[in-house]
CSV table of C-alpha atoms and ligand atoms in Angstrom, one decimal:
chain,number,residue,atom,x,y,z
C,1,MET,CA,64.6,134.2,79.1
C,2,LYS,CA,61.7,133.2,80.7
C,3,TYR,CA,61.4,129.4,82.3
C,4,THR,CA,58.4,128.2,84.3
C,5,ILE,CA,59.6,126.0,87.1
C,6,THR,CA,57.3,123.7,89.6
C,7,ALA,CA,58.8,123.5,92.9
C,8,LEU,CA,57.6,120.7,95.3
C,9,PRO,CA,59.3,121.2,98.8
C,10,GLY,CA,57.7,117.9,100.4
C,11,ASP,CA,58.1,116.6,103.8
C,12,GLY,CA,60.9,117.2,106.4
C,13,ILE,CA,63.7,118.8,105.6
C,14,GLY,CA,62.3,119.5,102.2
C,15,PRO,CA,60.8,123.0,102.5
C,16,GLU,CA,64.2,124.0,104.1
C,17,ILE,CA,66.6,123.3,101.2
C,18,MET,CA,64.0,124.0,98.8
C,19,ASP,CA,64.3,127.5,100.0
C,20,ALA,CA,68.0,127.3,99.9
C,21,GLY,CA,67.6,126.2,96.4
C,22,LEU,CA,65.4,128.5,94.9
C,23,SER,CA,67.3,131.6,96.8
C,24,ALA,CA,70.3,130.4,95.0
C,25,LEU,CA,68.2,130.5,91.9
C,26,LYS,CA,67.2,133.7,92.7
C,27,GLU,CA,70.7,135.3,92.8
C,28,ILE,CA,71.2,133.5,89.4
C,29,GLU,CA,68.0,135.4,88.1
C,30,LYS,CA,68.9,138.7,89.2
C,31,GLN,CA,72.6,138.6,88.1
C,32,PHE,CA,72.1,137.1,84.8
C,33,GLY,CA,68.7,138.6,84.0
C,34,HIS,CA,66.1,135.6,83.6
C,35,ASP,CA,62.4,135.4,84.6
C,36,PHE,CA,62.2,131.8,86.5
C,37,GLN,CA,58.5,131.7,87.0
C,38,ILE,CA,58.0,129.3,89.8
C,39,THR,CA,54.8,127.4,90.8
C,40,THR,CA,55.2,125.8,94.0
C,41,CYS,CA,52.7,122.6,94.8
C,42,ALA,CA,51.7,120.1,97.2
C,43,PHE,CA,53.5,116.8,96.7
C,44,GLY,CA,54.1,114.0,99.2
C,45,GLY,CA,52.9,113.9,103.3
C,46,ALA,CA,52.1,117.8,103.0
C,47,ALA,CA,49.9,116.9,100.1
C,48,ILE,CA,48.2,113.9,101.9
C,49,ASP,CA,47.5,116.3,105.0
C,50,LEU,CA,45.9,118.7,102.4
C,51,THR,CA,43.9,116.7,99.7
C,52,GLY,CA,44.4,113.0,101.0
C,53,GLN,CA,46.6,112.2,98.0
C,54,PRO,CA,50.6,112.4,97.6
C,55,LEU,CA,50.2,113.2,94.2
C,56,PRO,CA,47.2,115.8,93.4
C,57,GLU,CA,46.4,115.9,89.9
C,58,GLU,CA,47.1,119.8,90.2
C,59,THR,CA,50.6,119.3,90.9
C,60,LEU,CA,50.5,116.3,88.1
C,61,ILE,CA,49.2,119.2,85.7
C,62,SER,CA,51.8,121.4,87.0
C,63,CYS,CA,54.5,119.4,86.5
C,64,GLN,CA,53.6,118.4,82.9
C,65,LYS,CA,53.2,121.7,82.0
C,66,SER,CA,56.5,123.2,83.4
C,67,ASP,CA,60.0,123.5,81.5
C,68,ALA,CA,61.6,121.6,84.7
C,69,ILE,CA,60.6,120.3,88.0
C,70,LEU,CA,62.5,120.9,91.3
C,71,LEU,CA,61.4,118.2,94.0
C,72,ALA,CA,63.3,118.4,97.4
C,73,ALA,CA,62.1,115.1,99.7
C,74,ILE,CA,58.8,113.4,100.8
C,75,GLY,CA,58.2,111.2,103.7
C,76,GLY,CA,58.3,110.9,107.2
C,77,PRO,CA,56.8,108.8,110.4
C,78,LYS,CA,53.6,110.6,110.5
C,79,TRP,CA,52.8,108.7,107.2
C,80,ASP,CA,54.6,105.4,107.6
C,81,ASP,CA,51.2,103.6,108.4
C,82,ALA,CA,49.2,105.7,106.1
C,83,LYS,CA,47.0,103.7,103.7
C,84,ILE,CA,48.5,105.7,100.9
C,85,ARG,CA,52.2,106.8,101.6
C,86,PRO,CA,54.1,109.8,100.3
C,87,GLU,CA,56.8,107.7,98.5
C,88,GLN,CA,53.8,105.9,96.3
C,89,GLY,CA,53.3,109.9,95.1
C,90,LEU,CA,57.1,110.0,94.2
C,91,LEU,CA,56.6,106.4,91.9
C,92,ALA,CA,53.5,107.7,90.5
C,93,LEU,CA,55.3,111.2,89.4
C,94,ARG,CA,58.2,109.4,87.7
C,95,LYS,CA,55.9,106.9,86.4
C,96,SER,CA,53.5,109.8,85.0
C,97,LEU,CA,56.4,111.8,83.1
C,98,GLY,CA,58.2,108.6,81.9
C,99,LEU,CA,61.5,109.5,83.9
C,100,PHE,CA,63.3,106.0,83.3
C,101,ALA,CA,67.0,107.7,83.5
C,102,ASN,CA,68.3,109.1,86.6
C,103,ILE,CA,71.3,110.4,86.8
C,104,ARG,CA,73.4,110.7,90.0
C,105,PRO,CA,76.7,112.1,89.7
C,106,VAL,CA,79.6,111.5,92.7
C,107,GLN,CA,82.2,113.6,93.1
C,108,VAL,CA,85.0,114.2,96.0
C,109,PRO,CA,86.3,117.6,95.3
C,110,GLU,CA,89.9,118.2,96.7
C,111,SER,CA,88.6,120.9,99.2
C,112,ILE,CA,86.2,118.3,100.9
C,113,SER,CA,88.1,115.3,100.4
C,114,HIS,CA,89.3,115.0,104.5
C,115,LEU,CA,85.7,115.3,105.3
C,116,SER,CA,84.9,111.5,104.1
C,117,PRO,CA,84.7,109.0,107.3
C,118,LEU,CA,86.9,106.9,104.5
C,119,LYS,CA,90.4,107.6,104.0
C,120,GLN,CA,91.0,110.6,102.0
C,121,GLU,CA,93.7,109.1,99.7
C,122,ILE,CA,91.0,106.1,98.4
C,123,VAL,CA,88.1,108.7,98.0
C,124,SER,CA,90.1,112.0,96.6
C,125,GLY,CA,89.4,112.3,92.8
C,126,SER,CA,86.7,109.9,92.9
C,127,ASP,CA,84.5,111.4,90.2
C,128,PHE,CA,81.5,109.2,88.5
C,129,VAL,CA,78.1,108.8,87.6
C,130,ILE,CA,75.7,106.5,88.4
C,131,VAL,CA,72.6,105.7,86.0
C,132,ARG,CA,69.9,104.5,87.7
C,133,GLU,CA,66.7,102.5,86.0
C,134,LEU,CA,63.9,104.7,87.5
C,135,THR,CA,60.5,103.3,86.2
C,136,GLY,CA,61.0,99.0,86.1
C,137,GLY,CA,62.3,96.5,88.2
C,138,LEU,CA,60.8,95.5,91.6
C,139,TYR,CA,59.4,99.0,92.1
C,140,PHE,CA,56.6,98.4,89.6
C,141,GLY,CA,56.5,95.1,88.7
C,142,GLU,CA,53.3,92.9,88.9
C,143,PRO,CA,52.0,91.1,90.6
C,144,LYS,CA,52.9,93.0,94.1
C,145,HIS,CA,50.9,92.3,97.2
C,146,PHE,CA,51.0,91.5,100.7
C,147,ASP,CA,49.1,90.0,103.5
C,148,ASP,CA,49.8,88.4,106.8
C,149,SER,CA,50.5,84.8,105.1
C,150,GLY,CA,52.6,86.3,102.2
C,151,ALA,CA,53.7,89.0,99.9
C,152,VAL,CA,55.0,89.3,96.5
C,153,ASP,CA,57.2,91.8,94.7
C,154,THR,CA,57.8,91.2,90.9
C,155,LEU,CA,61.3,92.0,89.0
C,156,VAL,CA,60.3,92.5,85.6
C,157,TYR,CA,62.1,94.5,82.4
C,158,SER,CA,61.3,94.3,79.0
C,159,ALA,CA,64.3,94.3,76.5
C,160,GLU,CA,64.0,97.8,75.3
C,161,GLU,CA,63.4,99.3,79.0
C,162,ILE,CA,67.0,97.9,79.7
C,163,ARG,CA,68.1,98.7,76.3
C,164,ARG,CA,67.5,102.8,76.4
C,165,ILE,CA,69.2,103.3,80.1
C,166,ILE,CA,72.2,101.5,79.0
C,167,VAL,CA,72.1,103.5,76.0
C,168,GLN,CA,71.9,106.3,78.0
C,169,ALA,CA,75.2,105.5,80.0
C,170,PHE,CA,77.3,104.7,76.9
C,171,GLU,CA,76.0,108.2,75.3
C,172,ILE,CA,77.1,110.1,78.8
C,173,ALA,CA,80.2,107.9,79.1
C,174,GLU,CA,81.5,109.2,75.2
C,175,LYS,CA,81.5,112.7,76.9
C,176,ARG,CA,83.8,111.5,80.0
C,177,ARG,CA,86.4,109.0,80.1
C,178,LYS,CA,84.4,106.3,78.2
C,179,ARG,CA,84.5,103.7,80.8
C,180,VAL,CA,81.1,101.9,81.4
C,181,THR,CA,80.4,99.5,84.6
C,182,SER,CA,77.3,97.7,84.2
C,183,VAL,CA,76.1,96.4,87.6
C,184,ASP,CA,73.6,93.3,87.8
C,185,LYS,CA,73.1,90.0,89.5
C,186,ALA,CA,73.8,88.0,86.2
C,187,ASN,CA,74.8,85.0,88.6
C,188,VAL,CA,71.0,84.6,90.0
C,189,LEU,CA,68.6,86.9,88.4
C,190,ALA,CA,67.2,86.1,84.8
C,191,SER,CA,66.4,89.9,84.5
C,192,SER,CA,70.4,90.3,85.1
C,193,LYS,CA,71.2,87.7,82.5
C,194,LEU,CA,69.0,89.8,79.9
C,195,TRP,CA,70.8,93.3,80.8
C,196,ARG,CA,74.1,91.8,80.7
C,197,GLN,CA,73.2,90.5,77.0
C,198,ILE,CA,72.0,93.9,76.2
C,199,ALA,CA,74.9,95.7,77.6
C,200,ASN,CA,77.4,93.6,75.5
C,201,ASP,CA,75.1,94.4,72.4
C,202,VAL,CA,74.9,98.3,72.9
C,203,ALA,CA,78.6,98.0,73.8
C,204,LYS,CA,79.3,96.9,69.7
C,205,GLU,CA,77.7,100.3,69.1
C,206,TYR,CA,80.2,102.4,70.8
C,207,PRO,CA,83.7,100.9,70.1
C,208,ASP,CA,85.5,103.7,71.8
C,209,VAL,CA,83.9,102.9,75.2
C,210,THR,CA,85.0,100.2,77.6
C,211,LEU,CA,82.9,98.2,78.9
C,212,ASN,CA,83.0,95.7,81.8
C,213,HIS,CA,80.4,94.0,84.2
C,214,GLN,CA,80.5,93.6,88.0
C,215,TYR,CA,78.1,91.7,90.3
C,216,VAL,CA,76.3,94.0,92.8
C,217,ASP,CA,77.7,92.5,96.0
C,218,ALA,CA,81.5,93.0,94.4
C,219,CYS,CA,80.3,96.5,93.2
C,220,ALA,CA,79.2,97.4,96.7
C,221,MET,CA,83.0,96.5,98.1
C,222,HIS,CA,84.7,98.4,94.9
C,223,LEU,CA,82.7,101.6,95.7
C,224,ILE,CA,84.5,101.9,98.9
C,225,GLN,CA,87.6,100.1,98.2
C,226,ASN,CA,88.6,101.7,95.1
C,227,PRO,CA,86.4,104.6,93.5
C,228,THR,CA,88.4,106.1,91.3
C,229,GLN,CA,88.0,103.1,89.3
C,230,PHE,CA,84.4,104.3,88.1
C,231,ASP,CA,83.3,106.5,85.0
C,232,VAL,CA,79.8,105.6,84.0
C,233,LEU,CA,78.1,103.2,86.0
C,234,VAL,CA,74.5,101.6,84.9
C,235,THR,CA,72.4,99.5,86.9
C,236,GLU,CA,68.5,98.8,87.6
C,237,ASN,CA,66.2,100.4,89.8
C,238,MET,CA,66.9,99.3,93.4
C,239,PHE,CA,70.8,98.4,93.0
C,240,GLY,CA,71.3,101.9,91.6
C,241,ASP,CA,69.0,103.2,94.9
C,242,ILE,CA,71.1,101.5,97.4
C,243,LEU,CA,74.8,102.1,95.5
C,244,SER,CA,74.0,105.6,95.2
C,245,ASP,CA,73.7,106.2,98.9
C,246,GLU,CA,76.6,104.4,99.6
C,247,ALA,CA,78.2,106.4,97.0
C,248,SER,CA,77.5,109.2,98.5
C,249,VAL,CA,79.5,108.6,101.5
C,250,LEU,CA,82.8,108.9,99.2
C,251,SER,CA,81.8,112.5,99.6
C,252,GLY,CA,81.5,113.4,103.4
C,253,SER,CA,77.8,113.0,103.3
C,254,LEU,CA,74.1,111.9,101.8
C,255,GLY,CA,73.3,115.7,101.9
C,256,MET,CA,76.1,116.1,99.1
C,257,LEU,CA,74.4,114.8,96.0
C,258,PRO,CA,72.1,116.0,93.5
C,259,SER,CA,70.1,113.9,90.7
C,260,ALA,CA,68.7,114.6,87.4
C,261,SER,CA,65.6,112.5,85.9
C,262,PHE,CA,65.3,112.4,82.2
C,263,ALA,CA,62.2,111.3,80.2
C,264,LYS,CA,62.1,110.4,75.9
C,265,ASP,CA,60.3,113.9,76.3
C,266,GLY,CA,58.6,116.3,78.5
C,267,PRO,CA,60.0,118.1,81.5
C,268,SER,CA,63.1,116.6,83.9
C,269,LEU,CA,63.1,116.4,87.3
C,270,TYR,CA,65.9,117.7,89.8
C,271,GLU,CA,65.8,116.0,93.1
C,272,PRO,CA,68.6,115.5,95.9
C,273,ILE,CA,69.2,111.6,96.0
C,274,HIS,CA,68.4,111.7,100.1
C,275,GLY,CA,65.3,111.7,101.6
C,276,SER,CA,63.0,113.7,103.9
C,277,ALA,CA,65.8,113.5,106.9
C,278,PRO,CA,62.9,113.5,109.4
C,279,ASP,CA,66.0,113.3,112.5
C,280,ILE,CA,67.0,116.5,111.8
C,281,ALA,CA,63.7,119.1,110.0
C,282,GLY,CA,63.0,122.3,111.5
C,283,GLU,CA,66.4,122.4,112.9
C,284,ASN,CA,68.0,124.7,110.1
C,285,VAL,CA,71.4,122.1,110.1
C,286,ALA,CA,70.4,120.4,106.9
C,287,ASN,CA,72.9,120.6,104.0
C,288,PRO,CA,71.5,122.4,101.1
C,289,ILE,CA,74.2,121.4,98.4
C,290,SER,CA,72.3,118.1,97.4
C,291,MET,CA,69.4,120.8,96.6
C,292,ILE,CA,71.6,123.7,95.1
C,293,LEU,CA,73.7,120.8,93.1
C,294,SER,CA,70.1,120.0,91.9
C,295,VAL,CA,69.5,123.4,90.7
C,296,VAL,CA,72.7,123.4,88.9
C,297,MET,CA,72.0,120.4,87.1
C,298,MET,CA,68.7,121.8,86.0
C,299,LEU,CA,69.9,125.2,84.6
C,300,ARG,CA,72.5,122.8,82.6
C,301,GLU,CA,70.7,120.0,81.3
C,302,SER,CA,66.8,121.8,80.9
C,303,PHE,CA,67.6,125.4,80.1
C,304,HIS,CA,71.4,124.8,78.5
C,305,LEU,CA,72.1,128.0,80.6
C,306,GLU,CA,76.0,126.6,81.2
C,307,ALA,CA,77.8,130.1,82.4
C,308,GLU,CA,74.9,130.2,85.1
C,309,ALA,CA,75.3,126.8,86.0
C,310,ARG,CA,79.0,127.1,86.1
C,311,ALA,CA,78.4,130.4,88.2
C,312,LEU,CA,76.4,128.4,91.1
C,313,GLU,CA,78.6,125.5,91.3
C,314,THR,CA,81.5,128.0,91.6
C,315,ALA,CA,79.8,129.5,94.4
C,316,VAL,CA,79.2,126.4,96.0
C,317,SER,CA,82.8,125.0,96.2
C,318,GLU,CA,84.3,128.4,96.7
C,319,THR,CA,82.1,128.4,99.9
C,320,LEU,CA,83.1,125.0,101.1
C,321,SER,CA,86.7,126.2,100.1
C,322,ALA,CA,86.1,129.2,102.5
C,323,GLY,CA,85.4,126.4,105.1
C,324,PHE,CA,81.7,126.9,105.5
C,325,PHE,CA,80.4,123.1,106.5
C,326,THR,CA,76.8,122.2,108.1
C,327,LYS,CA,76.7,119.6,110.9
C,328,ASP,CA,77.1,116.6,108.8
C,329,LEU,CA,80.4,117.9,107.5
C,330,LYS,CA,81.3,118.6,111.1
C,331,GLY,CA,80.8,122.3,110.7
C,332,GLN,CA,78.4,124.8,112.3
C,333,ALA,CA,76.9,126.6,109.2
C,334,THR,CA,73.4,126.3,109.5
C,335,THR,CA,71.5,125.4,106.5
C,336,THR,CA,70.4,129.4,105.8
C,337,ASP,CA,74.2,130.5,106.6
C,338,PHE,CA,75.5,128.3,104.0
C,339,THR,CA,72.7,129.6,101.4
C,340,LYS,CA,73.5,133.3,102.0
C,341,GLU,CA,77.3,132.6,101.6
C,342,VAL,CA,76.6,130.7,98.1
C,343,GLN,CA,74.4,133.8,97.2
C,344,LYS,CA,77.2,136.2,98.0
C,345,ARG,CA,79.6,134.4,96.0
C,346,ILE,CA,77.3,134.1,92.9
C,347,LYS,CA,77.1,138.3,93.4
C,348,GLY,CA,81.4,138.6,93.7
C,349,GLY,CA,81.7,136.1,90.8
C,350,VAL,CA,79.5,137.8,88.6
C,351,THR,CA,80.3,141.2,89.3
C,352,ASN,CA,84.0,140.6,89.4
C,353,GLY,CA,84.8,138.0,86.5
L,1,LIG,P1,67.1,110.0,104.5
L,1,LIG,O1,67.9,110.2,103.2
L,1,LIG,O2,66.2,110.9,105.2
L,1,LIG,O3,68.2,110.5,106.0
L,1,LIG,C1,69.2,109.5,106.1
L,1,LIG,C2,70.3,110.3,106.8
L,1,LIG,O4,70.8,111.1,106.1
L,1,LIG,C3,69.7,111.0,108.2
L,1,LIG,O5,70.1,110.6,109.3
L,1,LIG,C4,69.6,112.1,107.7
L,1,LIG,O6,69.9,113.2,108.6
L,1,LIG,C5,71.0,112.4,106.7
L,1,LIG,N1,70.7,113.5,106.0
L,1,LIG,C6,70.0,113.3,105.0
L,1,LIG,N2,69.8,114.5,103.7
L,1,LIG,C7,70.6,115.2,104.6
L,1,LIG,C8,71.1,116.6,104.5
L,1,LIG,N3,70.3,117.1,103.2
L,1,LIG,N4,71.9,117.0,105.3
L,1,LIG,C9,72.1,116.5,105.9
L,1,LIG,N5,72.0,115.2,106.4
L,1,LIG,C10,71.2,114.6,105.7
L,1,LIG,O7,66.8,108.1,104.8
L,1,LIG,P2,65.8,107.6,105.8
L,1,LIG,O8,65.8,108.3,107.0
L,1,LIG,O9,66.0,106.3,105.5
L,1,LIG,O10,64.1,108.4,105.4
L,1,LIG,C11,63.5,109.2,106.0
L,1,LIG,C12,62.0,109.2,105.1
L,1,LIG,O11,62.8,109.8,103.4
L,1,LIG,C13,61.9,108.0,104.6
L,1,LIG,O12,60.2,108.6,104.5
L,1,LIG,C14,61.6,107.8,103.1
L,1,LIG,O13,61.1,107.1,102.5
L,1,LIG,C15,61.7,109.1,102.6
L,1,LIG,N6,62.7,109.3,101.7
L,1,LIG,C16,62.7,110.1,100.4
L,1,LIG,C17,63.4,110.2,99.1
L,1,LIG,C18,62.9,111.2,98.1
L,1,LIG,O14,62.0,112.2,98.5
L,1,LIG,N7,63.3,111.2,97.0
L,1,LIG,C19,64.6,109.8,99.0
L,1,LIG,C20,65.0,108.5,100.3
L,1,LIG,C21,64.0,108.5,101.4
L,2,LIG,C1,65.1,107.7,96.2
L,2,LIG,C2,64.3,107.0,97.2
L,2,LIG,C3,63.3,106.5,96.8
L,2,LIG,C4,63.8,105.4,95.9
L,2,LIG,C5,61.9,106.2,97.5
L,2,LIG,C6,61.8,107.5,98.7
L,2,LIG,C7,61.1,105.5,96.7
L,2,LIG,O1,64.6,106.5,98.1
L,2,LIG,O2,65.0,108.8,95.3
L,2,LIG,O3,66.3,107.2,96.4
L,2,LIG,O4,63.7,104.1,95.9
L,2,LIG,O5,63.4,105.7,94.6
L,3,LIG,MN1,66.9,106.0,97.9
């Protein structure tokens, strides 16, 4: 079948890992006889250099018209003092497409549980999903301004914004181990008090799912002390941003975690949870797994190609089991080495099985 995809390589390691993701996708296309039509567009700092804007209109239109969007990463020191930063382009893209639900799965397969800086017996078997609200909260609330005398950010949530993300978490939990942990700061924040009230209301509609609440500070501790307690964790925009980077350490590296962002309707966007890693850009050492697993999520969620998603996922886990690790996982495999090993295993898996 034919599918249209807009690819946004962005900045730093973005183009390197996007190459990896698209190479893996090409192998799937070949083995399964699909037609993935890729349009690559300027985005982030690279787009600022070309057009003065991090999200040029052409890029937004291409995203809106596609079946799915793949984004690698944006940002970097070159644009940190720019009038418009690359990050504003990312927020504008999420808002324009209505991508309110950001799904960040965290898994620690047995073959890599020894790679975490945390004790193997603590991280082993961790398997949960962080459901992060993506278009509200502190990131978007008005007023927002700063000058030398002071600065303001505003944390706003409507009841409907809270309800729809919590419903999303319960829907995911129904298909998993049926546990939702709602994370807030209801002992201090008004928005969190409403969040907790709505979580309790939504829970009544899902009698087979158990809901518990954690304050975000305690949750940060539980995540590294006892991560296997979690099934689905749902939280607001900024808490989700911070907790997901923390959770990535369970799997050994920030370079492991993919994500999917969904709107009410329209195309979904798939991206690693990490940034452009300027400290290692251009060295062919970035871990491409976050990007390749984002491609897996796209195949599964946007295109409903379960066998293809599984073939790619299996190729990644077999490459890890065979001992190929990038530098962040204390190995010597380059980005392109790792990707070639994945491609080889897609071919082998499909031909043999
Ligand atoms: P970062 O996520 O880019 O990097 C943090 C650390 O993790 C670095 O040491 C980096 O080398 C490492 N790392 C990240 N991804 C890796 C990978 N795939 N393989 C190996 N190591 C990896 O965060 P930062 O350094 O705080 O931010 C750099 C820039 O990225 C900033 O401009 C920031 O705003 C931006 N950013 C963008 C996104 C995005 O595009 N979605 C997300 C987060 C940060
Ligand atoms: C992420 C990033 C972004 C965020 C930044 C770059 C705006 O950290 O995708 O996690 O905070 O959402
Ligand atoms: Mn982040």
